[in-house]
mmCIF file of C-alpha atoms (C1' of nucleotides) in Angstrom:
data_model
loop_
_atom_site.group_PDB
_atom_site.id
_atom_site.type_symbol
_atom_site.label_atom_id
_atom_site.label_comp_id
_atom_site.label_asym_id
_atom_site.label_seq_id
_atom_site.Cartn_x
_atom_site.Cartn_y
_atom_site.Cartn_z
ATOM 1 C CA MET A 1 0.000 0.000 0.000
ATOM 2 C CA LYS A 2 1.375 3.370 -1.059
ATOM 3 C CA GLU A 3 1.660 6.219 1.398
ATOM 4 C CA ALA A 4 -1.087 8.795 1.656
ATOM 5 C CA LEU A 5 -0.948 12.149 -0.147
ATOM 6 C CA PRO A 6 -1.594 15.647 1.184
ATOM 7 C CA ILE A 7 -4.290 17.587 -0.622
ATOM 8 C CA GLY A 8 -1.931 19.543 -2.850
ATOM 9 C CA GLN A 9 -0.376 16.412 -4.298
ATOM 10 C CA ALA A 10 -3.781 14.804 -4.544
ATOM 11 C CA ALA A 11 -4.835 17.803 -6.612
ATOM 12 C CA THR A 12 -1.813 17.644 -8.894
ATOM 13 C CA GLN A 13 -2.143 13.927 -9.431
ATOM 14 C CA SER A 14 -5.892 13.903 -10.036
ATOM 15 C CA GLY A 15 -6.207 17.169 -11.922
ATOM 16 C CA VAL A 16 -8.913 18.292 -9.478
ATOM 17 C CA LYS A 17 -8.160 21.582 -7.809
ATOM 18 C CA VAL A 18 -7.589 21.770 -4.074
ATOM 19 C CA PRO A 19 -10.757 23.739 -3.207
ATOM 20 C CA THR A 20 -12.769 21.456 -5.445
ATOM 21 C CA ILE A 21 -11.546 18.414 -3.533
ATOM 22 C CA ARG A 22 -12.634 20.043 -0.290
ATOM 23 C CA TYR A 23 -15.948 20.888 -1.922
ATOM 24 C CA TYR A 24 -16.481 17.249 -2.917
ATOM 25 C CA GLU A 25 -15.800 16.258 0.657
ATOM 26 C CA GLN A 26 -18.284 18.839 1.884
ATOM 27 C CA ILE A 27 -21.090 17.570 -0.325
ATOM 28 C CA GLY A 28 -20.323 13.979 0.532
ATOM 29 C CA LEU A 29 -18.869 12.714 -2.743
ATOM 30 C CA LEU A 30 -15.592 11.994 -1.014
ATOM 31 C CA PRO A 31 -15.378 10.460 2.466
ATOM 32 C CA LEU A 32 -13.786 12.392 5.294
ATOM 33 C CA PRO A 33 -10.116 11.514 4.822
ATOM 34 C CA LEU A 34 -7.649 10.673 7.544
ATOM 35 C CA ARG A 35 -5.935 13.703 9.059
ATOM 36 C CA SER A 36 -2.324 14.175 10.046
ATOM 37 C CA GLU A 37 -1.369 15.281 13.540
ATOM 38 C CA GLY A 38 -1.484 18.835 12.283
ATOM 39 C CA ASN A 39 -5.029 18.360 10.992
ATOM 40 C CA ARG A 40 -4.132 18.006 7.322
ATOM 41 C CA ARG A 41 -6.026 15.767 4.970
ATOM 42 C CA LEU A 42 -4.274 12.614 3.814
ATOM 43 C CA TYR A 43 -5.572 10.767 0.764
ATOM 44 C CA SER A 44 -5.236 7.037 0.297
ATOM 45 C CA GLU A 45 -4.986 5.245 -2.994
ATOM 46 C CA SER A 46 -8.659 4.329 -3.001
ATOM 47 C CA GLU A 47 -9.649 7.913 -2.354
ATOM 48 C CA MET A 48 -7.437 8.985 -5.242
ATOM 49 C CA ARG A 49 -9.183 6.503 -7.451
ATOM 50 C CA ARG A 50 -12.547 7.798 -6.411
ATOM 51 C CA LEU A 51 -11.414 11.327 -7.093
ATOM 52 C CA ALA A 52 -10.186 10.442 -10.559
ATOM 53 C CA PHE A 53 -13.530 8.848 -11.253
ATOM 54 C CA ILE A 54 -15.438 11.910 -10.107
ATOM 55 C CA ARG A 55 -13.323 14.175 -12.222
ATOM 56 C CA HIS A 56 -13.779 12.118 -15.288
ATOM 57 C CA ALA A 57 -17.506 11.743 -14.791
ATOM 58 C CA ARG A 58 -17.871 15.504 -14.319
ATOM 59 C CA GLU A 59 -15.925 16.093 -17.503
ATOM 60 C CA LEU A 60 -18.389 13.883 -19.267
ATOM 61 C CA GLY A 61 -21.187 16.079 -18.024
ATOM 62 C CA PHE A 62 -22.682 13.869 -15.327
ATOM 63 C CA GLU A 63 -24.382 15.757 -12.572
ATOM 64 C CA VAL A 64 -23.208 15.319 -9.034
ATOM 65 C CA ASP A 65 -26.332 13.347 -8.149
ATOM 66 C CA ALA A 66 -25.702 10.913 -10.982
ATOM 67 C CA ILE A 67 -22.123 10.466 -9.827
ATOM 68 C CA ARG A 68 -23.338 9.948 -6.296
ATOM 69 C CA ALA A 69 -25.611 7.191 -7.573
ATOM 70 C CA LEU A 70 -22.768 5.464 -9.388
ATOM 71 C CA LEU A 71 -20.528 5.714 -6.338
ATOM 72 C CA ASP A 72 -23.281 4.329 -4.153
ATOM 73 C CA LEU A 73 -23.405 1.316 -6.403
ATOM 74 C CA GLN A 74 -19.719 0.782 -5.948
ATOM 75 C CA ASP A 75 -19.896 1.331 -2.205
ATOM 76 C CA ASN A 76 -22.693 -1.138 -1.628
ATOM 77 C CA PRO A 77 -21.910 -4.171 -3.720
ATOM 78 C CA GLN A 78 -24.276 -6.299 -1.680
ATOM 79 C CA ARG A 79 -27.192 -4.178 -2.750
ATOM 80 C CA SER A 80 -30.046 -5.650 -4.675
ATOM 81 C CA CYS A 81 -29.384 -5.969 -8.325
ATOM 82 C CA ALA A 82 -32.698 -4.397 -9.164
ATOM 83 C CA GLU A 83 -31.567 -1.061 -7.775
ATOM 84 C CA ALA A 84 -28.254 -1.225 -9.557
ATOM 85 C CA ASP A 85 -30.017 -2.093 -12.731
ATOM 86 C CA VAL A 86 -32.333 0.907 -12.582
ATOM 87 C CA ILE A 87 -29.446 3.303 -12.017
ATOM 88 C CA ALA A 88 -27.228 1.738 -14.632
ATOM 89 C CA ARG A 89 -29.973 1.705 -17.241
ATOM 90 C CA ALA A 90 -30.820 5.345 -16.643
ATOM 91 C CA ARG A 91 -27.158 6.290 -16.987
ATOM 92 C CA LEU A 92 -26.855 4.156 -20.101
ATOM 93 C CA ALA A 93 -29.804 5.853 -21.758
ATOM 94 C CA ASP A 94 -28.298 9.215 -20.936
ATOM 95 C CA VAL A 95 -24.892 8.203 -22.247
ATOM 96 C CA GLU A 96 -26.339 6.862 -25.466
ATOM 97 C CA HIS A 97 -28.255 10.041 -26.077
ATOM 98 C CA ARG A 98 -25.126 12.105 -25.517
ATOM 99 C CA ILE A 99 -23.108 9.926 -27.865
ATOM 100 C CA ALA A 100 -25.751 10.289 -30.572
ATOM 101 C CA SER A 101 -25.859 14.071 -30.250
ATOM 102 C CA LEU A 102 -22.100 14.408 -30.165
ATOM 103 C CA THR A 103 -21.693 12.128 -33.154
ATOM 104 C CA ALA A 104 -24.071 14.290 -35.165
ATOM 105 C CA LEU A 105 -22.172 17.373 -34.095
ATOM 106 C CA ARG A 106 -18.824 15.802 -34.918
ATOM 107 C CA LYS A 107 -20.043 15.058 -38.414
ATOM 108 C CA GLU A 108 -21.115 18.657 -38.904
ATOM 109 C CA LEU A 109 -17.896 20.053 -37.466
ATOM 110 C CA ARG A 110 -15.868 17.849 -39.792
ATOM 111 C CA ARG A 111 -17.945 18.978 -42.711
ATOM 112 C CA MET A 112 -17.438 22.555 -41.679
ATOM 113 C CA ILE A 113 -13.686 22.175 -41.416
ATOM 114 C CA THR A 114 -13.553 20.547 -44.822
ATOM 115 C CA ALA A 115 -15.821 23.148 -46.402
ATOM 116 C CA CYS A 116 -13.856 25.981 -44.871
ATOM 117 C CA ALA A 117 -10.594 24.623 -46.224
ATOM 118 C CA GLY A 118 -10.804 26.693 -49.372
ATOM 119 C CA GLY A 119 -12.959 29.784 -49.052
ATOM 120 C CA SER A 120 -15.108 32.053 -46.954
ATOM 121 C CA VAL A 121 -17.357 31.078 -44.092
ATOM 122 C CA SER A 122 -20.467 31.933 -46.016
ATOM 123 C CA ASP A 123 -21.319 28.371 -46.896
ATOM 124 C CA CYS A 124 -20.821 26.930 -43.421
ATOM 125 C CA MET A 125 -24.082 25.544 -42.213
ATOM 126 C CA VAL A 126 -23.448 24.914 -38.549
ATOM 127 C CA ILE A 127 -26.332 27.046 -37.434
ATOM 128 C CA GLU A 128 -28.787 25.581 -39.904
ATOM 129 C CA THR A 129 -27.769 22.044 -39.065
ATOM 130 C CA LEU A 130 -27.960 22.480 -35.334
ATOM 131 C CA ALA A 131 -31.166 24.467 -35.543
ATOM 132 C CA GLU A 132 -32.801 21.662 -37.448
ATOM 133 C CA ASN A 133 -31.453 18.944 -35.190
ATOM 134 C CA SER A 134 -32.885 20.669 -32.216
ATOM 135 C CA GLN A 135 -36.295 19.262 -33.011
ATOM 136 C CA LEU A 136 -35.074 15.794 -32.025
ATOM 137 C CA ARG A 137 -36.128 16.148 -28.434
ATOM 138 C CA SER A 138 -38.682 18.609 -27.212
ATOM 139 C CA ALA A 139 -38.086 18.394 -23.481
ATOM 140 C CA LYS A 140 -35.111 18.127 -21.194
ATOM 141 C CA LYS A 141 -34.734 16.300 -17.946
ATOM 142 C CA GLY A 142 -37.320 16.945 -15.264
ATOM 143 C CA MET B 1 -42.300 35.858 -44.193
ATOM 144 C CA LYS B 2 -44.158 34.403 -41.230
ATOM 145 C CA GLU B 3 -45.512 36.650 -38.505
ATOM 146 C CA ALA B 4 -43.459 37.249 -35.372
ATOM 147 C CA LEU B 5 -44.018 35.328 -32.123
ATOM 148 C CA PRO B 6 -44.414 36.615 -28.588
ATOM 149 C CA ILE B 7 -41.910 35.260 -26.086
ATOM 150 C CA GLY B 8 -44.213 32.577 -24.697
ATOM 151 C CA GLN B 9 -44.731 30.980 -28.086
ATOM 152 C CA ALA B 10 -41.064 31.405 -28.900
ATOM 153 C CA ALA B 11 -40.339 29.467 -25.717
ATOM 154 C CA THR B 12 -42.784 26.681 -26.540
ATOM 155 C CA GLN B 13 -41.550 26.343 -30.084
ATOM 156 C CA SER B 14 -37.849 26.424 -29.278
ATOM 157 C CA GLY B 15 -37.913 24.523 -26.008
ATOM 158 C CA VAL B 16 -36.002 27.350 -24.329
ATOM 159 C CA LYS B 17 -37.748 28.749 -21.281
ATOM 160 C CA VAL B 18 -39.025 32.312 -21.247
ATOM 161 C CA PRO B 19 -36.595 33.645 -18.620
ATOM 162 C CA THR B 20 -33.736 31.902 -20.386
ATOM 163 C CA ILE B 21 -34.602 33.668 -23.633
ATOM 164 C CA ARG B 22 -34.522 36.983 -21.818
ATOM 165 C CA TYR B 23 -31.233 35.967 -20.242
ATOM 166 C CA TYR B 24 -29.730 35.225 -23.660
ATOM 167 C CA GLU B 25 -30.826 38.629 -24.802
ATOM 168 C CA GLN B 26 -29.248 40.185 -21.736
ATOM 169 C CA ILE B 27 -25.872 38.587 -22.322
ATOM 170 C CA GLY B 28 -25.981 39.425 -26.024
ATOM 171 C CA LEU B 29 -26.471 35.998 -27.570
ATOM 172 C CA LEU B 30 -29.779 37.121 -29.009
ATOM 173 C CA PRO B 31 -30.276 40.561 -30.573
ATOM 174 C CA LEU B 32 -32.768 42.983 -29.058
ATOM 175 C CA PRO B 33 -36.008 41.891 -30.729
ATOM 176 C CA LEU B 34 -38.695 44.156 -32.108
ATOM 177 C CA ARG B 35 -41.287 45.208 -29.554
ATOM 178 C CA SER B 36 -45.050 45.495 -29.883
ATOM 179 C CA GLU B 37 -46.900 48.711 -29.054
ATOM 180 C CA GLY B 38 -47.352 47.316 -25.566
ATOM 181 C CA ASN B 39 -43.578 46.771 -25.201
ATOM 182 C CA ARG B 40 -43.667 43.004 -25.743
ATOM 183 C CA ARG B 41 -40.879 41.140 -27.494
ATOM 184 C CA LEU B 42 -41.661 39.798 -30.956
ATOM 185 C CA TYR B 43 -39.444 37.116 -32.447
ATOM 186 C CA SER B 44 -38.851 36.752 -36.162
ATOM 187 C CA GLU B 45 -38.084 33.538 -37.958
ATOM 188 C CA SER B 46 -34.359 34.215 -38.027
ATOM 189 C CA GLU B 47 -34.312 34.884 -34.302
ATOM 190 C CA MET B 48 -36.149 31.608 -33.757
ATOM 191 C CA ARG B 49 -33.512 29.841 -35.785
ATOM 192 C CA ARG B 50 -30.752 31.424 -33.767
ATOM 193 C CA LEU B 51 -32.513 30.415 -30.576
ATOM 194 C CA ALA B 52 -32.861 26.817 -31.723
ATOM 195 C CA PHE B 53 -29.181 26.760 -32.489
ATOM 196 C CA ILE B 54 -28.237 28.111 -29.098
ATOM 197 C CA ARG B 55 -30.381 25.567 -27.360
ATOM 198 C CA HIS B 56 -28.934 22.669 -29.237
ATOM 199 C CA ALA B 57 -25.383 23.857 -28.797
ATOM 200 C CA ARG B 58 -25.941 24.277 -25.052
ATOM 201 C CA GLU B 59 -27.390 20.776 -24.841
ATOM 202 C CA LEU B 60 -24.220 19.510 -26.449
ATOM 203 C CA GLY B 61 -22.186 21.191 -23.773
ATOM 204 C CA PHE B 62 -20.810 24.219 -25.603
ATOM 205 C CA GLU B 63 -20.107 27.143 -23.379
ATOM 206 C CA VAL B 64 -21.772 30.434 -24.071
ATOM 207 C CA ASP B 65 -18.484 31.926 -25.266
ATOM 208 C CA ALA B 66 -18.033 29.135 -27.795
ATOM 209 C CA ILE B 67 -21.583 29.665 -29.022
ATOM 210 C CA ARG B 68 -20.951 33.364 -29.262
ATOM 211 C CA ALA B 69 -17.909 32.631 -31.390
ATOM 212 C CA LEU B 70 -19.899 30.382 -33.714
ATOM 213 C CA LEU B 71 -22.676 32.943 -34.005
ATOM 214 C CA ASP B 72 -20.137 35.657 -34.740
ATOM 215 C CA LEU B 73 -18.878 33.543 -37.582
ATOM 216 C CA GLN B 74 -22.360 33.237 -38.952
ATOM 217 C CA ASP B 75 -22.977 36.952 -38.541
ATOM 218 C CA ASN B 76 -19.786 37.868 -40.399
ATOM 219 C CA PRO B 77 -19.571 35.427 -43.295
ATOM 220 C CA GLN B 78 -16.903 37.498 -44.999
ATOM 221 C CA ARG B 79 -14.512 36.746 -42.180
ATOM 222 C CA SER B 80 -11.379 34.757 -42.746
ATOM 223 C CA CYS B 81 -11.772 31.042 -42.803
ATOM 224 C CA ALA B 82 -8.801 30.620 -40.539
ATOM 225 C CA GLU B 83 -10.792 31.902 -37.577
ATOM 226 C CA ALA B 84 -13.667 29.570 -38.270
ATOM 227 C CA ASP B 85 -11.252 26.747 -38.617
ATOM 228 C CA VAL B 86 -9.656 27.350 -35.248
ATOM 229 C CA ILE B 87 -12.994 27.399 -33.465
ATOM 230 C CA ALA B 88 -14.314 24.372 -35.266
ATOM 231 C CA ARG B 89 -11.172 22.347 -34.699
ATOM 232 C CA ALA B 90 -11.129 23.147 -30.995
ATOM 233 C CA ARG B 91 -14.762 22.063 -30.735
ATOM 234 C CA LEU B 92 -14.055 18.948 -32.757
ATOM 235 C CA ALA B 93 -11.199 17.905 -30.500
ATOM 236 C CA ASP B 94 -13.413 18.401 -27.475
ATOM 237 C CA VAL B 95 -16.277 16.484 -29.032
ATOM 238 C CA GLU B 96 -14.042 13.594 -30.016
ATOM 239 C CA HIS B 97 -12.633 13.352 -26.534
ATOM 240 C CA ARG B 98 -16.122 13.274 -25.083
ATOM 241 C CA ILE B 99 -17.270 10.624 -27.512
ATOM 242 C CA ALA B 100 -14.310 8.410 -26.678
ATOM 243 C CA SER B 101 -14.916 8.686 -22.948
ATOM 244 C CA LEU B 102 -18.629 8.151 -23.241
ATOM 245 C CA THR B 103 -18.115 5.129 -25.442
ATOM 246 C CA ALA B 104 -15.874 3.592 -22.807
ATOM 247 C CA LEU B 105 -18.444 4.327 -20.147
ATOM 248 C CA ARG B 106 -21.261 2.905 -22.262
ATOM 249 C CA LYS B 107 -19.354 -0.312 -22.633
ATOM 250 C CA GLU B 108 -18.888 -0.569 -18.907
ATOM 251 C CA LEU B 109 -22.510 0.248 -18.153
ATOM 252 C CA ARG B 110 -23.649 -2.412 -20.609
ATOM 253 C CA ARG B 111 -21.300 -4.911 -19.041
ATOM 254 C CA MET B 112 -22.651 -3.965 -15.675
ATOM 255 C CA ILE B 113 -26.257 -4.424 -16.698
ATOM 256 C CA THR B 114 -25.463 -7.801 -18.195
ATOM 257 C CA ALA B 115 -23.476 -8.878 -15.161
ATOM 258 C CA CYS B 116 -26.180 -7.709 -12.834
ATOM 259 C CA ALA B 117 -28.712 -9.863 -14.588
ATOM 260 C CA GLY B 118 -27.641 -12.803 -12.482
ATOM 261 C CA GLY B 119 -25.970 -11.762 -9.257
ATOM 262 C CA SER B 120 -24.596 -8.990 -7.089
ATOM 263 C CA VAL B 121 -22.975 -5.729 -8.032
ATOM 264 C CA SER B 122 -19.692 -6.712 -6.502
ATOM 265 C CA ASP B 123 -17.750 -6.954 -9.730
ATOM 266 C CA CYS B 124 -18.897 -3.691 -11.258
ATOM 267 C CA MET B 125 -15.911 -1.756 -12.476
ATOM 268 C CA VAL B 126 -17.373 1.624 -13.369
ATOM 269 C CA ILE B 127 -14.976 3.488 -11.165
ATOM 270 C CA GLU B 128 -11.913 1.642 -12.385
ATOM 271 C CA THR B 129 -12.871 2.218 -15.997
ATOM 272 C CA LEU B 130 -13.275 5.921 -15.673
ATOM 273 C CA ALA B 131 -10.505 6.442 -13.182
ATOM 274 C CA GLU B 132 -8.010 4.922 -15.587
ATOM 275 C CA ASN B 133 -9.271 6.851 -18.578
ATOM 276 C CA SER B 134 -8.922 10.059 -16.700
ATOM 277 C CA GLN B 135 -5.195 10.117 -17.315
ATOM 278 C CA LEU B 136 -5.825 10.895 -20.977
ATOM 279 C CA ARG B 137 -5.779 14.629 -20.432
ATOM 280 C CA SER B 138 -4.183 16.325 -17.487
ATOM 281 C CA ALA B 139 -5.547 19.841 -17.901
ATOM 282 C CA LYS B 140 -8.862 21.369 -18.785
ATOM 283 C CA LYS B 141 -9.636 24.445 -20.797
ATOM 284 C CA GLY B 142 -8.432 27.886 -19.782
ATOM 285 C "C1'" DG C 1 14.282 30.841 14.441
ATOM 286 C "C1'" DT C 2 12.651 32.989 10.602
ATOM 287 C "C1'" DA C 3 11.236 32.513 5.705
ATOM 288 C "C1'" DC C 4 8.114 30.467 2.762
ATOM 289 C "C1'" DA C 5 5.148 26.945 0.923
ATOM 290 C "C1'" DT C 6 1.240 24.377 2.047
ATOM 291 C "C1'" DC C 7 -2.460 23.700 4.598
ATOM 292 C "C1'" DC C 8 -6.762 25.056 7.444
ATOM 293 C "C1'" DT C 9 -11.743 27.277 7.707
ATOM 294 C "C1'" DC C 10 -14.905 30.570 6.218
ATOM 295 C "C1'" DT C 11 -17.236 33.728 3.224
ATOM 296 C "C1'" DA C 12 -18.193 35.558 -1.180
ATOM 297 C "C1'" DG C 13 -18.075 35.548 -6.284
ATOM 298 C "C1'" DT C 14 -18.860 33.159 -11.073
ATOM 299 C "C1'" DG C 15 -21.561 31.139 -15.092
ATOM 300 C "C1'" DA C 16 -25.727 29.726 -16.732
ATOM 301 C "C1'" DC C 17 -29.609 29.581 -15.602
ATOM 302 C "C1'" DT C 18 -34.322 29.467 -12.608
ATOM 303 C "C1'" DA C 19 -37.861 31.176 -9.494
ATOM 304 C "C1'" DG C 20 -40.578 34.751 -7.596
ATOM 305 C "C1'" DA C 21 -42.360 39.507 -6.520
ATOM 306 C "C1'" DG C 22 -44.986 43.146 -8.077
ATOM 307 C "C1'" DG C 23 -47.038 45.317 -11.761
ATOM 308 C "C1'" DA C 24 -48.710 46.374 -16.869
ATOM 309 C "C1'" DG C 25 -51.100 44.739 -21.308
ATOM 310 C "C1'" DC C 26 -54.703 42.534 -23.580
ATOM 311 C "C1'" DA C 27 -58.718 39.334 -25.037
ATOM 312 C "C1'" DA C 28 -63.206 37.584 -23.574
ATOM 313 C "C1'" DG C 29 -67.332 37.840 -21.194
ATOM 314 C "C1'" DC C 30 -70.779 40.479 -18.659
ATOM 315 C "C1'" DG D 1 -66.912 50.185 -19.124
ATOM 316 C "C1'" DC D 2 -65.294 46.668 -15.903
ATOM 317 C "C1'" DT D 3 -63.638 42.483 -14.167
ATOM 318 C "C1'" DT D 4 -61.319 37.887 -14.806
ATOM 319 C "C1'" DG D 5 -57.335 35.679 -16.112
ATOM 320 C "C1'" DC D 6 -53.579 34.941 -18.937
ATOM 321 C "C1'" DT D 7 -49.218 36.579 -20.840
ATOM 322 C "C1'" DC D 8 -45.958 39.781 -20.552
ATOM 323 C "C1'" DC D 9 -42.737 43.353 -18.260
ATOM 324 C "C1'" DT D 10 -38.556 44.440 -14.990
ATOM 325 C "C1'" DC D 11 -35.980 43.415 -11.035
ATOM 326 C "C1'" DT D 12 -33.930 40.788 -7.387
ATOM 327 C "C1'" DA D 13 -32.583 36.587 -5.367
ATOM 328 C "C1'" DG D 14 -31.696 31.548 -5.418
ATOM 329 C "C1'" DT D 15 -29.396 27.169 -7.446
ATOM 330 C "C1'" DC D 16 -25.498 24.177 -8.861
ATOM 331 C "C1'" DA D 17 -20.834 23.279 -9.192
ATOM 332 C "C1'" DC D 18 -17.347 25.277 -8.571
ATOM 333 C "C1'" DT D 19 -13.495 29.199 -7.763
ATOM 334 C "C1'" DA D 20 -11.160 32.971 -5.441
ATOM 335 C "C1'" DG D 21 -9.673 35.318 -1.422
ATOM 336 C "C1'" DA D 22 -9.083 36.569 3.576
ATOM 337 C "C1'" DG D 23 -6.904 35.504 7.671
ATOM 338 C "C1'" DG D 24 -4.561 32.263 10.218
ATOM 339 C "C1'" DA D 25 -2.031 27.570 11.514
ATOM 340 C "C1'" DT D 26 1.522 24.025 10.244
ATOM 341 C "C1'" DG D 27 5.761 22.054 8.294
ATOM 342 C "C1'" DT D 28 10.240 22.217 6.193
ATOM 343 C "C1'" DA D 29 14.735 24.318 4.797
ATOM 344 C "C1'" DC D 30 18.245 27.021 5.832
#
DNA sequence: GTACATCCTCTAGTGACTAGAGGAGCAAGC
DNA sequence: GCTTGCTCCTCTAGTCACTAGAGGATGTAC
């Protein structure tokens, strides 16, 4: 087992800023870490892993509550599979929707870059494309 | 040319809420619309199109500044293609990174749902999957 | 033992909305 | 003309997920 890290090193290693780590602790995404004699936070390997997960999930646009749900799954492996299933399926649906939207956008961005290669912007259709796509869904999350 | 819409109908049609439309006006994403005799906003077809674009772009995770940049491009079609290219390529890189991460997560969620079909959650590896991927980039924007 | 970085807690500010107060405009019915 | 009720107006304040800063304690290097 590796030695524990102070918050500054935890921040550097995870790419999550120091105040953000403290914020995650405050809202209960991270457990209260061990403290040194001088009252400083010390992060274990498993906490670092959890932190990396949170960071990545946030980058992907998951809300804190969704991340909390995923972490709960991990924390309670004995839990009924039905619960896990509901959470996982909801996340999956969300992820698939995001992938579909981003794939459509990627296509349009590629087209735009290609089209722009040799002239003015006047024939770029980003706005038209995205405006039309926006009819795909008519309501957002609750 | 179709007749102009009051803000409530603009909201219904675009899926952007009334206060959000006013907010977009306030921060300069939408132009100041025509007003009726009674001082009510009236949205033309082109403003509706712009609104639809903004909504879709926001759903896809673009920041307001990025949207502003794209709209500026559209507003100034005589502008150099180099500028458009820079914006589009930055967006494309971002989008591709997101797609890659989400695809990895989708795989894991699917695996999880399958695994859960017959047992406990104990071997779910969501955290590991994302925690490892998170080394791909070490810094965010700005 | 004194610099100086790193840490602590606490409060306040940011971006992108979102909700609510308090009031004006307007269409329909009496 | 007058009321009912909806939509609209402006303005301020609240939310989420951070982010920055004040003011002070700790830890390490010379």
